[in-house]
Every structure is written in C-alpha cells, then in structure tokens.
Amino acid sequence: MSDSRVQVTGQPAFGRRLRALRVARGLSQAELAGPELSAAYLSRLESGTRPPTERVLSLLCARLDVTPADFSPPVGSPLARALAAVATAGGAPRTARELEEALSKDEDGDAALRWQAQWLLADYYHAEGRHHDEMRLLPELIALSDAIDLPDARVRSRVRLARRLRAIGDLTEARAAAEDAHTLSLTCRLPDQDVAEAALTLISVDAATGQLAEARRRADELAESLGRSTGDGPHGQVSKRLRTEVLWTAAAVALRQGDRQAATDRLRAALDGMPSNEDPVLWLRLRLAAASMYLQMNPRDTEQAARHLADAAASVAVIGTPLQRLELLLLQCRLAFHEGRLTDARALDELLDPCPEGMAHRDLVTLAVLRNQMALLDGDRATAVAELERLAKEAHESGNVELAGEIWRALAESLAGA
C-alpha cells in the first residue's frame, strides 16, 4: 500500500472528528498514538494542520474500531439522522433514547421532522404504559401539526389527544378534541380511515358521557357505511381492521343502551372478522374487550367472559404489553369475583399494586370498586359503602354517567349479596 496522503474529508473536520472519537473512548493522544505514531503528529492531525496518510488512517481505524466513513462529518440535522436510524432500528428503548436526544438538540428544527419524531416517541411511551410522558408530548404534537398545516397530521394528533384525555377521565376536554378532529376530517375531506378514526373517538366519548342516542346513531351509520366497503385492493387490510373496530365500538354503545342482542351480534361480528394470524395485536385487544363486555352485561355472562380470557391469556404471554398484562389480571380478578371464587379474586388482587402505574382511569376506578365490593363482603360494610358512593358521585360529577351507573349497580349487587 502506498503511503501517500489521502483526503478522507476536509480539514479541520477530520481532526475534530478524530478528537471526538478519541475522547469518547477515554484515550490520551499518547495512548492512541502508540509506538507507531507520535503524540505530536496526532496533535497536528487533530488540529487540522496535517491530513492523514492511508497507512495512518488504517491504523487509526483499527485502534478506534471504526471505518473511514466514521471520520466524515455528519450530514443533516440531529433529528433527521435520528429518524433515519430509527427506520432500521430493532430495539424500541434505544430508539426512544435516540429520538429524545435528537429532539433536545434540535429544538428549533424542522417542524415536520419534530412532529414525526414526537409521534414515534408517543407510540413508544404508549406501548410501555408511560402515559404521563405520552400526555406531555401531545399538546406540542398538535401545535406542530398546525404549524406544518398538514390536515392528516392535525386530525391524527387531535384524535390521539382525545383518546388519552378519555383514558384519564377528562371527558370534557376529550370531547372537544374529538369533535375538533371529526370536523377537520370532514372539512378537509380526508380518507375514510381518518374520518372513521375521529368518529369512533367521538362516539366513545359520547357514550361515556351518557349521550347514548347520538353515539348509537353515529356508530350504526359508521358500521353500515363501512360494511358496504369491499376491502379489496392494496388497502383492504386497513379497511378490514377499521370495520372490526367500528363493530366493536357499536357493540359497546348498544350494550350501554341495554340492547343486549344488538351488542352480542356486533361483538360476534367483530370477533369473527379478525383472525389471529392477520392482526394478532387487534385480535388480543378484541378478546380483552369482549371479556369486559360480557362481564358488564345484565345478567353477566361469565361463561363467555372466561372463554375469551383464556384465549387472551395465551396471547398476552407472547405479545402482550405491560398494560395488557395489567388489564388481563384485572379482568381475571373480576371474573373470579362474579363467579363467587372470592379466595381466587383476593389472590389475584394481591398481584396488583395499590395503584397500578399506567392503568387507564376507568380500570383504576373499576379496581377500586372491586376492592370495596370484597371489603363489604368481608364485613367492612360502612367504609365500603361510603367509598362506593363517593366513587359513583365523582364519576357522575366528571360527566362519566356510564361509569357512575356501573358503580351504583356494583353497590346494589354487593348489598344484596351481603
């Protein structure tokens, strides 16, 4: 190999990169130089006064465990580079750290890139049950979507905020965000999927606040309109997934209206419409939702709930998120209680923290209700009744009429059982 000088990259960029790599590895100039080079020569390389030869470059690459390309200056903003790396990354935690670091370094960067990075980061936080961190991102996500004036991003950001607000029990703000998203989706004539996602979110909030007639009308119209779609073509899978979620939502609304037959029909159609090999994640969500619905029916159908929980348990063990494991445990505890297996219910309850981190507001209230029901049966009648009454009143005052009704029902059943 010749010993001629090579232009790996411009000086002093090469020198700055060389120094950064050396410092990152905790090496002094003398340690990196070793017996083959002098510290003085390495100093001139780092200062940019001397370009490296091919022999020196090869030697430095070997000692620093890098390639010649690693001495080139980075191209693009930190955020652009992080997004490029995330596109091929395999580990979610490492991906999240890269995005967090890039966002902090590029606070005034391109708004579209910041929106994309924050969207991906919110996905990670949601999957890990870090809902406080997810919520922290959402207002800026909406502001960024408005700044880039991209209708799809504006609607999706508001849908995401509405769902998170609904999950924490802030139904007033959730409805405002959902209605805003739905109006935007129609005004901007977005694709059916975006319109339906916004409508579904609005329907679920209306159902929780007791606006059941309006929620049922929207849900039935949406189910009918999407039912006419064939789902053929390159976007057929998306359409099929969407129809399944619409049927699931329509079932929940019908159940809250007391229409058990319609709820059962819609729920079965949703369950039958999504095989486990097509979308395992949605398949699991449907089984957990079905178990919960059967436990809410009047009378409760514990046999069907047990069947779907058995299916869900096997799937959670393989692909379940931490939040889904909590949801499964709570449903198993509820099932044991309603089947009269109080010892099993108490044992399952002991596996849950006093206030499980990341659990949705409704599930936290459901857990508190269940614990007070067990306390009432254990003889702590006065305290348990007072606490159940407090939970019901709080739910009603927050606008969650449907949840309040569930709590009053639980109190009546527990008093009758005691």
Coordinates of C-alpha atoms in Angstrom, one line a residue, residues 329 332-351 370 373-375 377-378:
L329 CA -55.1 -9.5 35.6
Q332 CA -59.4 -12.3 35.8
C333 CA -59.9 -10.8 39.2
R334 CA -63.4 -9.5 38.2
L335 CA -64.3 -12.9 36.7
A336 CA -63.3 -14.8 39.8
F337 CA -65.4 -12.3 42.0
H338 CA -68.5 -12.6 39.8
E339 CA -68.2 -16.4 39.7
G340 CA -68.1 -16.4 43.5
R341 CA -64.5 -17.5 43.8
L342 CA -63.6 -14.9 46.4
T343 CA -60.4 -16.6 47.5
D344 CA -59.1 -16.6 43.9
A345 CA -60.2 -13.0 43.5
R346 CA -58.3 -11.8 46.6
A347 CA -55.2 -13.8 45.4
L348 CA -55.3 -12.1 42.0
D349 CA -55.9 -8.7 43.6
E350 CA -52.7 -9.2 45.7
L351 CA -50.7 -9.3 42.4
L370 CA -64.0 -4.4 43.1
Q373 CA -67.1 -4.9 47.0
M374 CA -64.8 -7.6 48.5
A375 CA -64.3 -5.4 51.7
L377 CA -68.4 -9.0 51.8
D378 CA -65.6 -9.3 54.4

